[in-house]
JSON list of C-alpha atoms in Angstrom, two decimals:
[
{"chain": "A", "resi": 1, "resn": "MET", "atom": "CA", "xyz": [-148.59, -90.57, -90.74]},
{"chain": "A", "resi": 2, "resn": "ILE", "atom": "CA", "xyz": [-149.44, -92.45, -87.69]},
{"chain": "A", "resi": 3, "resn": "LEU", "atom": "CA", "xyz": [-146.69, -91.31, -85.63]},
{"chain": "A", "resi": 4, "resn": "TRP", "atom": "CA", "xyz": [-147.86, -87.75, -86.06]},
{"chain": "A", "resi": 5, "resn": "LEU", "atom": "CA", "xyz": [-151.30, -88.70, -84.73]},
{"chain": "A", "resi": 6, "resn": "ARG", "atom": "CA", "xyz": [-149.61, -90.49, -81.73]},
{"chain": "A", "resi": 7, "resn": "LEU", "atom": "CA", "xyz": [-147.90, -87.06, -80.97]},
{"chain": "A", "resi": 8, "resn": "PHE", "atom": "CA", "xyz": [-150.92, -85.33, -81.41]},
{"chain": "A", "resi": 9, "resn": "LEU", "atom": "CA", "xyz": [-153.17, -87.54, -79.11]},
{"chain": "A", "resi": 10, "resn": "ARG", "atom": "CA", "xyz": [-150.68, -88.19, -76.35]},
{"chain": "A", "resi": 11, "resn": "GLN", "atom": "CA", "xyz": [-151.59, -84.98, -74.34]},
{"chain": "A", "resi": 12, "resn": "SER", "atom": "CA", "xyz": [-155.25, -85.49, -73.75]},
{"chain": "A", "resi": 13, "resn": "ALA", "atom": "CA", "xyz": [-158.59, -85.82, -75.23]},
{"chain": "A", "resi": 14, "resn": "LYS", "atom": "CA", "xyz": [-158.88, -81.88, -74.89]},
{"chain": "A", "resi": 15, "resn": "ARG", "atom": "CA", "xyz": [-156.27, -81.36, -77.45]},
{"chain": "A", "resi": 16, "resn": "GLY", "atom": "CA", "xyz": [-157.92, -83.85, -79.77]},
{"chain": "A", "resi": 17, "resn": "LEU", "atom": "CA", "xyz": [-161.13, -81.85, -79.49]},
{"chain": "A", "resi": 18, "resn": "ILE", "atom": "CA", "xyz": [-159.36, -78.55, -80.18]},
{"chain": "A", "resi": 19, "resn": "ALA", "atom": "CA", "xyz": [-157.79, -80.17, -83.36]},
{"chain": "A", "resi": 20, "resn": "ILE", "atom": "CA", "xyz": [-161.25, -81.60, -84.52]},
{"chain": "A", "resi": 21, "resn": "VAL", "atom": "CA", "xyz": [-162.87, -78.11, -84.15]},
{"chain": "A", "resi": 22, "resn": "CYS", "atom": "CA", "xyz": [-159.95, -76.39, -86.11]},
{"chain": "A", "resi": 23, "resn": "VAL", "atom": "CA", "xyz": [-160.29, -79.04, -88.90]},
{"chain": "A", "resi": 24, "resn": "SER", "atom": "CA", "xyz": [-164.19, -78.34, -89.00]},
{"chain": "A", "resi": 25, "resn": "MET", "atom": "CA", "xyz": [-163.38, -74.89, -89.65]},
{"chain": "A", "resi": 26, "resn": "ILE", "atom": "CA", "xyz": [-161.94, -75.86, -92.91]},
{"chain": "A", "resi": 27, "resn": "GLY", "atom": "CA", "xyz": [-165.26, -76.88, -94.16]},
{"chain": "A", "resi": 28, "resn": "CYS", "atom": "CA", "xyz": [-166.41, -80.13, -95.97]},
{"chain": "A", "resi": 29, "resn": "ALA", "atom": "CA", "xyz": [-164.95, -80.96, -99.30]},
{"chain": "A", "resi": 30, "resn": "SER", "atom": "CA", "xyz": [-167.28, -82.19, -102.06]},
{"chain": "A", "resi": 31, "resn": "ILE", "atom": "CA", "xyz": [-167.00, -85.53, -103.37]},
{"chain": "A", "resi": 32, "resn": "PRO", "atom": "CA", "xyz": [-165.76, -85.42, -106.95]},
{"chain": "A", "resi": 33, "resn": "ALA", "atom": "CA", "xyz": [-168.35, -86.22, -109.82]},
{"chain": "A", "resi": 34, "resn": "GLY", "atom": "CA", "xyz": [-168.21, -89.72, -110.92]},
{"chain": "A", "resi": 35, "resn": "ILE", "atom": "CA", "xyz": [-166.79, -91.07, -107.39]},
{"chain": "A", "resi": 36, "resn": "GLN", "atom": "CA", "xyz": [-169.13, -93.71, -106.09]},
{"chain": "A", "resi": 37, "resn": "PRO", "atom": "CA", "xyz": [-169.76, -93.21, -102.31]},
{"chain": "A", "resi": 38, "resn": "SER", "atom": "CA", "xyz": [-168.58, -96.02, -100.12]},
{"chain": "A", "resi": 39, "resn": "ALA", "atom": "CA", "xyz": [-170.76, -97.52, -97.49]},
{"chain": "A", "resi": 40, "resn": "GLN", "atom": "CA", "xyz": [-167.73, -97.86, -95.19]},
{"chain": "A", "resi": 41, "resn": "ASP", "atom": "CA", "xyz": [-167.19, -94.08, -95.37]},
{"chain": "A", "resi": 42, "resn": "PRO", "atom": "CA", "xyz": [-170.28, -92.31, -94.34]},
{"chain": "A", "resi": 43, "resn": "TRP", "atom": "CA", "xyz": [-168.36, -89.30, -93.34]},
{"chain": "A", "resi": 44, "resn": "GLU", "atom": "CA", "xyz": [-166.55, -88.93, -96.69]},
{"chain": "A", "resi": 45, "resn": "SER", "atom": "CA", "xyz": [-167.14, -85.12, -97.19]},
{"chain": "A", "resi": 46, "resn": "PHE", "atom": "CA", "xyz": [-165.64, -84.45, -93.75]},
{"chain": "A", "resi": 47, "resn": "ASN", "atom": "CA", "xyz": [-162.79, -87.20, -94.14]},
{"chain": "A", "resi": 48, "resn": "ARG", "atom": "CA", "xyz": [-161.85, -85.54, -97.55]},
{"chain": "A", "resi": 49, "resn": "SER", "atom": "CA", "xyz": [-161.41, -82.09, -95.76]},
{"chain": "A", "resi": 50, "resn": "VAL", "atom": "CA", "xyz": [-159.16, -83.71, -93.21]},
{"chain": "A", "resi": 51, "resn": "PHE", "atom": "CA", "xyz": [-157.32, -85.40, -95.88]},
{"chain": "A", "resi": 52, "resn": "SER", "atom": "CA", "xyz": [-156.61, -82.36, -97.66]},
{"chain": "A", "resi": 53, "resn": "PHE", "atom": "CA", "xyz": [-155.55, -80.70, -94.48]},
{"chain": "A", "resi": 54, "resn": "ASN", "atom": "CA", "xyz": [-153.06, -83.61, -93.89]},
{"chain": "A", "resi": 55, "resn": "GLU", "atom": "CA", "xyz": [-151.92, -83.37, -97.41]},
{"chain": "A", "resi": 56, "resn": "GLY", "atom": "CA", "xyz": [-151.08, -79.68, -97.06]},
{"chain": "A", "resi": 57, "resn": "LEU", "atom": "CA", "xyz": [-149.30, -80.34, -93.89]},
{"chain": "A", "resi": 58, "resn": "ASP", "atom": "CA", "xyz": [-147.15, -82.90, -95.61]},
{"chain": "A", "resi": 59, "resn": "THR", "atom": "CA", "xyz": [-146.51, -80.75, -98.61]},
{"chain": "A", "resi": 60, "resn": "TYR", "atom": "CA", "xyz": [-145.36, -77.65, -96.79]},
{"chain": "A", "resi": 61, "resn": "VAL", "atom": "CA", "xyz": [-143.84, -79.06, -93.58]},
{"chain": "A", "resi": 62, "resn": "LEU", "atom": "CA", "xyz": [-143.12, -82.61, -93.28]},
{"chain": "A", "resi": 63, "resn": "LYS", "atom": "CA", "xyz": [-141.58, -83.55, -96.90]},
{"chain": "A", "resi": 64, "resn": "PRO", "atom": "CA", "xyz": [-139.39, -80.40, -96.90]},
{"chain": "A", "resi": 65, "resn": "VAL", "atom": "CA", "xyz": [-138.18, -81.43, -93.50]},
{"chain": "A", "resi": 66, "resn": "THR", "atom": "CA", "xyz": [-137.64, -85.08, -94.78]},
{"chain": "A", "resi": 67, "resn": "THR", "atom": "CA", "xyz": [-135.88, -83.75, -97.87]},
{"chain": "A", "resi": 68, "resn": "GLY", "atom": "CA", "xyz": [-133.33, -81.78, -95.65]},
{"chain": "A", "resi": 69, "resn": "TYR", "atom": "CA", "xyz": [-133.05, -85.03, -93.57]},
{"chain": "A", "resi": 70, "resn": "ARG", "atom": "CA", "xyz": [-131.99, -87.15, -96.61]},
{"chain": "A", "resi": 71, "resn": "TYR", "atom": "CA", "xyz": [-129.63, -84.54, -97.76]},
{"chain": "A", "resi": 72, "resn": "VAL", "atom": "CA", "xyz": [-127.78, -84.09, -94.51]},
{"chain": "A", "resi": 73, "resn": "VAL", "atom": "CA", "xyz": [-127.97, -87.70, -93.21]},
{"chain": "A", "resi": 74, "resn": "PRO", "atom": "CA", "xyz": [-126.21, -90.38, -95.56]},
{"chain": "A", "resi": 75, "resn": "SER", "atom": "CA", "xyz": [-128.09, -93.56, -96.30]},
{"chain": "A", "resi": 76, "resn": "PHE", "atom": "CA", "xyz": [-126.27, -95.96, -94.20]},
{"chain": "A", "resi": 77, "resn": "ALA", "atom": "CA", "xyz": [-127.17, -93.70, -91.11]},
{"chain": "A", "resi": 78, "resn": "ARG", "atom": "CA", "xyz": [-130.78, -93.25, -92.11]},
{"chain": "A", "resi": 79, "resn": "ASP", "atom": "CA", "xyz": [-130.98, -97.34, -92.49]},
{"chain": "A", "resi": 80, "resn": "GLY", "atom": "CA", "xyz": [-129.50, -97.44, -89.00]},
{"chain": "A", "resi": 81, "resn": "ILE", "atom": "CA", "xyz": [-131.97, -95.28, -87.56]},
{"chain": "A", "resi": 82, "resn": "ASP", "atom": "CA", "xyz": [-134.92, -96.97, -89.27]},
{"chain": "A", "resi": 83, "resn": "ASN", "atom": "CA", "xyz": [-133.67, -100.39, -87.88]},
{"chain": "A", "resi": 84, "resn": "PHE", "atom": "CA", "xyz": [-133.36, -99.08, -84.43]},
{"chain": "A", "resi": 85, "resn": "PHE", "atom": "CA", "xyz": [-137.00, -97.87, -84.31]},
{"chain": "A", "resi": 86, "resn": "GLY", "atom": "CA", "xyz": [-137.91, -100.92, -86.06]},
{"chain": "A", "resi": 87, "resn": "ASN", "atom": "CA", "xyz": [-136.35, -103.00, -83.19]},
{"chain": "A", "resi": 88, "resn": "TYR", "atom": "CA", "xyz": [-138.08, -100.97, -80.63]},
{"chain": "A", "resi": 89, "resn": "ASN", "atom": "CA", "xyz": [-141.44, -101.42, -82.34]},
{"chain": "A", "resi": 90, "resn": "ASP", "atom": "CA", "xyz": [-140.85, -105.08, -82.48]},
{"chain": "A", "resi": 91, "resn": "ILE", "atom": "CA", "xyz": [-141.44, -105.28, -78.82]},
{"chain": "A", "resi": 92, "resn": "TYR", "atom": "CA", "xyz": [-145.04, -103.95, -78.99]},
{"chain": "A", "resi": 93, "resn": "SER", "atom": "CA", "xyz": [-145.73, -105.98, -82.05]},
{"chain": "A", "resi": 94, "resn": "ALA", "atom": "CA", "xyz": [-144.67, -109.05, -79.88]},
{"chain": "A", "resi": 95, "resn": "LEU", "atom": "CA", "xyz": [-147.06, -108.04, -77.09]},
{"chain": "A", "resi": 96, "resn": "ASN", "atom": "CA", "xyz": [-149.86, -107.62, -79.52]},
{"chain": "A", "resi": 97, "resn": "GLN", "atom": "CA", "xyz": [-149.31, -110.93, -81.16]},
{"chain": "A", "resi": 98, "resn": "LEU", "atom": "CA", "xyz": [-149.35, -112.51, -77.76]},
{"chain": "A", "resi": 99, "resn": "LEU", "atom": "CA", "xyz": [-152.70, -110.71, -77.00]},
{"chain": "A", "resi": 100, "resn": "GLN", "atom": "CA", "xyz": [-153.98, -112.02, -80.40]},
{"chain": "A", "resi": 101, "resn": "GLY", "atom": "CA", "xyz": [-153.42, -115.51, -79.30]},
{"chain": "A", "resi": 102, "resn": "ASN", "atom": "CA", "xyz": [-150.11, -116.06, -81.42]},
{"chain": "A", "resi": 103, "resn": "PRO", "atom": "CA", "xyz": [-147.55, -117.02, -78.90]},
{"chain": "A", "resi": 104, "resn": "GLY", "atom": "CA", "xyz": [-145.38, -118.59, -81.43]},
{"chain": "A", "resi": 105, "resn": "VAL", "atom": "CA", "xyz": [-145.17, -115.39, -83.44]},
{"chain": "A", "resi": 106, "resn": "ALA", "atom": "CA", "xyz": [-144.75, -113.34, -80.39]},
{"chain": "A", "resi": 107, "resn": "ALA", "atom": "CA", "xyz": [-141.87, -115.48, -79.27]},
{"chain": "A", "resi": 108, "resn": "LYS", "atom": "CA", "xyz": [-140.12, -115.01, -82.58]},
{"chain": "A", "resi": 109, "resn": "GLY", "atom": "CA", "xyz": [-140.75, -111.23, -82.40]},
{"chain": "A", "resi": 110, "resn": "LEU", "atom": "CA", "xyz": [-139.05, -111.13, -78.95]},
{"chain": "A", "resi": 111, "resn": "MET", "atom": "CA", "xyz": [-136.25, -113.44, -80.36]},
{"chain": "A", "resi": 112, "resn": "ARG", "atom": "CA", "xyz": [-135.74, -110.50, -83.11]},
{"chain": "A", "resi": 113, "resn": "VAL", "atom": "CA", "xyz": [-135.27, -108.08, -80.40]},
{"chain": "A", "resi": 114, "resn": "VAL", "atom": "CA", "xyz": [-132.75, -110.17, -78.70]},
{"chain": "A", "resi": 115, "resn": "VAL", "atom": "CA", "xyz": [-130.85, -110.95, -81.81]},
{"chain": "A", "resi": 116, "resn": "ASN", "atom": "CA", "xyz": [-130.93, -107.16, -83.11]},
{"chain": "A", "resi": 117, "resn": "THR", "atom": "CA", "xyz": [-130.08, -105.70, -79.76]},
{"chain": "A", "resi": 118, "resn": "VAL", "atom": "CA", "xyz": [-127.34, -108.04, -78.95]},
{"chain": "A", "resi": 119, "resn": "PHE", "atom": "CA", "xyz": [-125.74, -108.62, -82.34]},
{"chain": "A", "resi": 120, "resn": "GLY", "atom": "CA", "xyz": [-126.93, -105.69, -84.31]},
{"chain": "A", "resi": 121, "resn": "LEU", "atom": "CA", "xyz": [-125.44, -102.98, -82.20]},
{"chain": "A", "resi": 122, "resn": "GLY", "atom": "CA", "xyz": [-128.48, -102.15, -80.08]},
{"chain": "A", "resi": 123, "resn": "GLY", "atom": "CA", "xyz": [-130.75, -102.54, -83.24]},
{"chain": "A", "resi": 124, "resn": "LEU", "atom": "CA", "xyz": [-128.91, -100.37, -85.71]},
{"chain": "A", "resi": 125, "resn": "ILE", "atom": "CA", "xyz": [-128.34, -103.40, -87.92]},
{"chain": "A", "resi": 126, "resn": "ASP", "atom": "CA", "xyz": [-131.03, -105.99, -88.80]},
{"chain": "A", "resi": 127, "resn": "MET", "atom": "CA", "xyz": [-129.50, -109.28, -88.17]},
{"chain": "A", "resi": 128, "resn": "ALA", "atom": "CA", "xyz": [-132.86, -111.20, -87.64]},
{"chain": "A", "resi": 129, "resn": "THR", "atom": "CA", "xyz": [-134.50, -110.89, -91.06]},
{"chain": "A", "resi": 130, "resn": "PRO", "atom": "CA", "xyz": [-131.59, -112.42, -92.95]},
{"chain": "A", "resi": 131, "resn": "GLY", "atom": "CA", "xyz": [-131.30, -115.07, -89.98]},
{"chain": "A", "resi": 132, "resn": "GLY", "atom": "CA", "xyz": [-134.73, -116.26, -90.70]},
{"chain": "A", "resi": 133, "resn": "LEU", "atom": "CA", "xyz": [-136.87, -114.27, -88.27]},
{"chain": "A", "resi": 134, "resn": "PRO", "atom": "CA", "xyz": [-139.17, -112.10, -90.34]},
{"chain": "A", "resi": 135, "resn": "LYS", "atom": "CA", "xyz": [-140.91, -109.03, -88.97]},
{"chain": "A", "resi": 136, "resn": "HIS", "atom": "CA", "xyz": [-144.55, -109.31, -88.10]},
{"chain": "A", "resi": 137, "resn": "LYS", "atom": "CA", "xyz": [-146.14, -105.88, -87.27]},
{"chain": "A", "resi": 138, "resn": "ALA", "atom": "CA", "xyz": [-149.14, -105.72, -84.99]},
{"chain": "A", "resi": 139, "resn": "ASP", "atom": "CA", "xyz": [-150.76, -102.94, -82.92]},
{"chain": "A", "resi": 140, "resn": "PHE", "atom": "CA", "xyz": [-153.69, -102.56, -80.69]},
{"chain": "A", "resi": 141, "resn": "GLY", "atom": "CA", "xyz": [-156.01, -101.58, -83.32]},
{"chain": "A", "resi": 142, "resn": "GLN", "atom": "CA", "xyz": [-155.39, -104.85, -85.13]},
{"chain": "A", "resi": 143, "resn": "THR", "atom": "CA", "xyz": [-155.55, -106.71, -81.73]},
{"chain": "A", "resi": 144, "resn": "PHE", "atom": "CA", "xyz": [-159.15, -105.25, -81.20]},
{"chain": "A", "resi": 145, "resn": "GLY", "atom": "CA", "xyz": [-159.91, -106.47, -84.67]},
{"chain": "A", "resi": 146, "resn": "VAL", "atom": "CA", "xyz": [-158.73, -109.99, -83.81]},
{"chain": "A", "resi": 147, "resn": "TRP", "atom": "CA", "xyz": [-160.88, -109.69, -80.51]},
{"chain": "A", "resi": 148, "resn": "GLY", "atom": "CA", "xyz": [-164.10, -109.29, -82.75]},
{"chain": "A", "resi": 149, "resn": "ILE", "atom": "CA", "xyz": [-164.49, -105.58, -82.34]},
{"chain": "A", "resi": 150, "resn": "PRO", "atom": "CA", "xyz": [-165.97, -104.15, -85.47]},
{"chain": "A", "resi": 151, "resn": "SER", "atom": "CA", "xyz": [-164.06, -101.38, -87.24]},
{"chain": "A", "resi": 152, "resn": "GLY", "atom": "CA", "xyz": [-166.82, -98.95, -87.45]},
{"chain": "A", "resi": 153, "resn": "PRO", "atom": "CA", "xyz": [-166.82, -96.29, -90.16]},
{"chain": "A", "resi": 154, "resn": "TYR", "atom": "CA", "xyz": [-163.82, -95.16, -91.89]},
{"chain": "A", "resi": 155, "resn": "VAL", "atom": "CA", "xyz": [-162.30, -92.00, -90.61]},
{"chain": "A", "resi": 156, "resn": "VAL", "atom": "CA", "xyz": [-159.32, -89.65, -91.47]},
{"chain": "A", "resi": 157, "resn": "LEU", "atom": "CA", "xyz": [-157.80, -88.27, -88.37]},
{"chain": "A", "resi": 158, "resn": "PRO", "atom": "CA", "xyz": [-155.83, -85.04, -88.32]},
{"chain": "A", "resi": 159, "resn": "PHE", "atom": "CA", "xyz": [-152.14, -85.36, -88.69]},
{"chain": "A", "resi": 160, "resn": "PHE", "atom": "CA", "xyz": [-151.99, -88.95, -89.65]},
{"chain": "A", "resi": 161, "resn": "GLY", "atom": "CA", "xyz": [-155.15, -90.10, -91.45]},
{"chain": "A", "resi": 162, "resn": "PRO", "atom": "CA", "xyz": [-156.32, -93.21, -92.65]},
{"chain": "A", "resi": 163, "resn": "SER", "atom": "CA", "xyz": [-158.05, -95.03, -89.81]},
{"chain": "A", "resi": 164, "resn": "SER", "atom": "CA", "xyz": [-161.37, -96.29, -88.46]},
{"chain": "A", "resi": 165, "resn": "VAL", "atom": "CA", "xyz": [-163.38, -95.68, -85.16]},
{"chain": "A", "resi": 166, "resn": "ARG", "atom": "CA", "xyz": [-161.78, -98.90, -83.76]},
{"chain": "A", "resi": 167, "resn": "ASP", "atom": "CA", "xyz": [-158.33, -98.11, -85.00]},
{"chain": "A", "resi": 168, "resn": "THR", "atom": "CA", "xyz": [-158.60, -94.81, -83.50]},
{"chain": "A", "resi": 169, "resn": "PHE", "atom": "CA", "xyz": [-158.97, -96.32, -80.10]},
{"chain": "A", "resi": 170, "resn": "GLY", "atom": "CA", "xyz": [-156.33, -98.52, -80.88]},
{"chain": "A", "resi": 171, "resn": "THR", "atom": "CA", "xyz": [-153.84, -95.81, -81.70]},
{"chain": "A", "resi": 172, "resn": "ALA", "atom": "CA", "xyz": [-154.76, -94.18, -78.28]},
{"chain": "A", "resi": 173, "resn": "ALA", "atom": "CA", "xyz": [-153.82, -97.50, -76.42]},
{"chain": "A", "resi": 174, "resn": "ASP", "atom": "CA", "xyz": [-150.50, -97.60, -78.56]},
{"chain": "A", "resi": 175, "resn": "ILE", "atom": "CA", "xyz": [-149.76, -94.19, -77.20]},
{"chain": "A", "resi": 176, "resn": "GLU", "atom": "CA", "xyz": [-150.49, -94.94, -73.59]},
{"chain": "A", "resi": 177, "resn": "THR", "atom": "CA", "xyz": [-148.19, -97.82, -73.64]},
{"chain": "A", "resi": 178, "resn": "ASP", "atom": "CA", "xyz": [-145.29, -96.21, -75.72]},
{"chain": "A", "resi": 179, "resn": "TYR", "atom": "CA", "xyz": [-142.24, -95.72, -73.46]},
{"chain": "A", "resi": 180, "resn": "LEU", "atom": "CA", "xyz": [-140.58, -93.32, -75.88]},
{"chain": "A", "resi": 181, "resn": "LEU", "atom": "CA", "xyz": [-143.65, -90.99, -76.08]},
{"chain": "A", "resi": 182, "resn": "ARG", "atom": "CA", "xyz": [-144.87, -91.06, -72.54]},
{"chain": "A", "resi": 183, "resn": "LEU", "atom": "CA", "xyz": [-142.49, -92.61, -69.85]},
{"chain": "A", "resi": 184, "resn": "LEU", "atom": "CA", "xyz": [-138.86, -91.65, -70.87]},
{"chain": "A", "resi": 185, "resn": "PRO", "atom": "CA", "xyz": [-137.89, -89.35, -68.03]},
{"chain": "A", "resi": 186, "resn": "ASP", "atom": "CA", "xyz": [-135.61, -86.99, -69.89]},
{"chain": "A", "resi": 187, "resn": "VAL", "atom": "CA", "xyz": [-138.03, -84.81, -71.63]},
{"chain": "A", "resi": 188, "resn": "ALA", "atom": "CA", "xyz": [-135.44, -83.31, -74.13]},
{"chain": "A", "resi": 189, "resn": "LEU", "atom": "CA", "xyz": [-134.27, -86.66, -75.18]},
{"chain": "A", "resi": 190, "resn": "ARG", "atom": "CA", "xyz": [-137.96, -87.91, -75.48]},
{"chain": "A", "resi": 191, "resn": "ASN", "atom": "CA", "xyz": [-139.06, -84.95, -77.86]},
{"chain": "A", "resi": 192, "resn": "SER", "atom": "CA", "xyz": [-135.79, -85.43, -79.94]},
{"chain": "A", "resi": 193, "resn": "LEU", "atom": "CA", "xyz": [-136.54, -89.10, -80.48]},
{"chain": "A", "resi": 194, "resn": "THR", "atom": "CA", "xyz": [-140.23, -88.35, -81.32]},
{"chain": "A", "resi": 195, "resn": "GLY", "atom": "CA", "xyz": [-139.20, -85.95, -83.86]},
{"chain": "A", "resi": 196, "resn": "LEU", "atom": "CA", "xyz": [-136.69, -88.40, -85.41]},
{"chain": "A", "resi": 197, "resn": "ARG", "atom": "CA", "xyz": [-139.27, -90.97, -85.46]},
{"chain": "A", "resi": 198, "resn": "ILE", "atom": "CA", "xyz": [-141.61, -88.72, -87.31]},
{"chain": "A", "resi": 199, "resn": "VAL", "atom": "CA", "xyz": [-139.12, -87.93, -89.97]},
{"chain": "A", "resi": 200, "resn": "ASN", "atom": "CA", "xyz": [-137.92, -91.50, -90.17]},
{"chain": "A", "resi": 201, "resn": "ALA", "atom": "CA", "xyz": [-141.43, -92.67, -90.84]},
{"chain": "A", "resi": 202, "resn": "ARG", "atom": "CA", "xyz": [-141.95, -90.07, -93.55]},
{"chain": "A", "resi": 203, "resn": "ASN", "atom": "CA", "xyz": [-138.63, -91.00, -95.06]},
{"chain": "A", "resi": 204, "resn": "ASN", "atom": "CA", "xyz": [-139.72, -94.61, -95.51]},
{"chain": "A", "resi": 205, "resn": "TYR", "atom": "CA", "xyz": [-142.47, -93.31, -97.80]},
{"chain": "A", "resi": 206, "resn": "TYR", "atom": "CA", "xyz": [-140.79, -90.62, -99.37]},
{"chain": "A", "resi": 207, "resn": "GLN", "atom": "CA", "xyz": [-141.59, -91.48, -102.88]},
{"chain": "A", "resi": 208, "resn": "ALA", "atom": "CA", "xyz": [-145.10, -92.80, -101.97]},
{"chain": "A", "resi": 209, "resn": "GLY", "atom": "CA", "xyz": [-147.05, -89.64, -102.49]},
{"chain": "A", "resi": 210, "resn": "ASP", "atom": "CA", "xyz": [-145.68, -88.97, -105.96]},
{"chain": "A", "resi": 211, "resn": "LEU", "atom": "CA", "xyz": [-146.35, -92.54, -107.17]},
{"chain": "A", "resi": 212, "resn": "LEU", "atom": "CA", "xyz": [-149.85, -92.27, -105.77]},
{"chain": "A", "resi": 213, "resn": "GLU", "atom": "CA", "xyz": [-150.34, -88.93, -107.72]},
{"chain": "A", "resi": 214, "resn": "GLY", "atom": "CA", "xyz": [-149.46, -90.69, -110.94]},
{"chain": "A", "resi": 215, "resn": "ALA", "atom": "CA", "xyz": [-151.28, -93.98, -110.37]},
{"chain": "A", "resi": 216, "resn": "ALA", "atom": "CA", "xyz": [-154.60, -92.79, -108.76]},
{"chain": "A", "resi": 217, "resn": "LEU", "atom": "CA", "xyz": [-157.39, -91.01, -110.55]},
{"chain": "A", "resi": 218, "resn": "ASP", "atom": "CA", "xyz": [-158.73, -90.28, -107.02]},
{"chain": "A", "resi": 219, "resn": "LYS", "atom": "CA", "xyz": [-155.99, -90.35, -104.43]},
{"chain": "A", "resi": 220, "resn": "TYR", "atom": "CA", "xyz": [-158.34, -90.13, -101.53]},
{"chain": "A", "resi": 221, "resn": "SER", "atom": "CA", "xyz": [-160.39, -93.18, -102.66]},
{"chain": "A", "resi": 222, "resn": "PHE", "atom": "CA", "xyz": [-157.22, -95.20, -103.56]},
{"chain": "A", "resi": 223, "resn": "VAL", "atom": "CA", "xyz": [-155.71, -94.62, -100.11]},
{"chain": "A", "resi": 224, "resn": "ARG", "atom": "CA", "xyz": [-159.06, -95.39, -98.31]},
{"chain": "A", "resi": 225, "resn": "ASP", "atom": "CA", "xyz": [-159.86, -98.62, -100.15]},
{"chain": "A", "resi": 226, "resn": "GLY", "atom": "CA", "xyz": [-156.16, -99.79, -99.89]},
{"chain": "A", "resi": 227, "resn": "TYR", "atom": "CA", "xyz": [-156.18, -99.10, -96.22]},
{"chain": "A", "resi": 228, "resn": "ILE", "atom": "CA", "xyz": [-159.46, -100.89, -95.45]},
{"chain": "A", "resi": 229, "resn": "GLN", "atom": "CA", "xyz": [-158.51, -103.93, -97.49]},
{"chain": "A", "resi": 230, "resn": "ARG", "atom": "CA", "xyz": [-154.93, -104.34, -96.12]},
{"chain": "A", "resi": 231, "resn": "ARG", "atom": "CA", "xyz": [-156.34, -103.90, -92.55]},
{"chain": "A", "resi": 232, "resn": "GLN", "atom": "CA", "xyz": [-158.78, -106.45, -92.98]},
{"chain": "A", "resi": 233, "resn": "TYR", "atom": "CA", "xyz": [-156.13, -108.89, -94.60]},
{"chain": "A", "resi": 234, "resn": "GLN", "atom": "CA", "xyz": [-153.80, -108.24, -91.43]},
{"chain": "A", "resi": 235, "resn": "ILE", "atom": "CA", "xyz": [-156.61, -109.13, -89.17]},
{"chain": "A", "resi": 236, "resn": "GLU", "atom": "CA", "xyz": [-157.77, -112.31, -90.99]},
{"chain": "A", "resi": 237, "resn": "GLN", "atom": "CA", "xyz": [-154.04, -113.54, -91.26]},
{"chain": "A", "resi": 238, "resn": "SER", "atom": "CA", "xyz": [-153.53, -112.98, -87.47]},
{"chain": "A", "resi": 239, "resn": "LYS", "atom": "CA", "xyz": [-156.69, -114.78, -86.58]},
{"chain": "A", "resi": 240, "resn": "ALA", "atom": "CA", "xyz": [-155.44, -117.63, -88.62]},
{"chain": "A", "resi": 241, "resn": "GLY", "atom": "CA", "xyz": [-152.11, -117.50, -86.80]},
{"chain": "A", "resi": 242, "resn": "TYR", "atom": "CA", "xyz": [-150.05, -116.43, -89.50]},
{"chain": "A", "resi": 243, "resn": "ASP", "atom": "CA", "xyz": [-149.28, -112.70, -90.12]},
{"chain": "A", "resi": 244, "resn": "ASP", "atom": "CA", "xyz": [-146.34, -112.55, -92.57]},
{"chain": "A", "resi": 245, "resn": "GLU", "atom": "CA", "xyz": [-145.88, -109.15, -93.91]},
{"chain": "A", "resi": 246, "resn": "GLU", "atom": "CA", "xyz": [-144.33, -110.64, -97.15]},
{"chain": "A", "resi": 247, "resn": "THR", "atom": "CA", "xyz": [-147.76, -111.96, -98.15]},
{"chain": "A", "resi": 248, "resn": "LEU", "atom": "CA", "xyz": [-149.49, -108.72, -97.83]},
{"chain": "A", "resi": 249, "resn": "PRO", "atom": "CA", "xyz": [-151.03, -107.13, -101.02]},
{"chain": "A", "resi": 250, "resn": "PRO", "atom": "CA", "xyz": [-148.71, -104.83, -102.90]},
{"chain": "A", "resi": 251, "resn": "PHE", "atom": "CA", "xyz": [-149.87, -101.73, -101.30]},
{"chain": "A", "resi": 252, "resn": "GLN", "atom": "CA", "xyz": [-148.07, -99.57, -98.92]},
{"chain": "A", "resi": 253, "resn": "ASN", "atom": "CA", "xyz": [-150.12, -97.02, -96.97]},
{"chain": "A", "resi": 254, "resn": "PRO", "atom": "CA", "xyz": [-148.15, -93.75, -97.10]},
{"chain": "A", "resi": 255, "resn": "TYR", "atom": "CA", "xyz": [-149.78, -92.51, -93.81]},
{"chain": "A", "resi": 256, "resn": "GLU", "atom": "CA", "xyz": [-148.82, -95.60, -91.82]}
]
């Protein structure tokens, strides 16, 4: 759900304040009986309210739109769209790997972009991964973590949830440097691509919500703990100079 958050934050801090006020009007959800509070989540009651808001938005808006997208667009076309945006995101991942002090990983990331752009029809086909250039995702929140900035409390943000105080600032930095979100001069094309990115991101985790419903006694706690653990793992791997997504724990954040 991070792409929803990016779309939400790109206008200004004023819109962010308005959204926070609106969510505050929902009220604070109570913590279910038997659930132990987490020291990393001091705002849990409020976070649960925002989590419920995001879940409702996903249930009644995003998932139905994605269902229609899956019905209309054939699988090979969806794969091509996902590869295109993945190739675009590799540019920013390479930049962040460089900022994290991993020039070798950054160079491989840029090589992925070159290979997929030139030989993969502009990024529609992923030629780099089978060619021995694995994807290494990175963003500014992760970069701040590598620089030693503490995460701060866990927070669930409106429109694309699991985050931390540090990662919230990282998301703002991601938005400010995102060409497709802020700098593309054709407004109609920019908005169309943004909408397609959102639907594509949700499509990647189309069945994740159903799996979580069946696997977790408390979905909120499961997502929170998985997010925190996975984020810390990414940062530690990058500090060590090795950040291979294939070595990450078997948890996929449906809001990423």
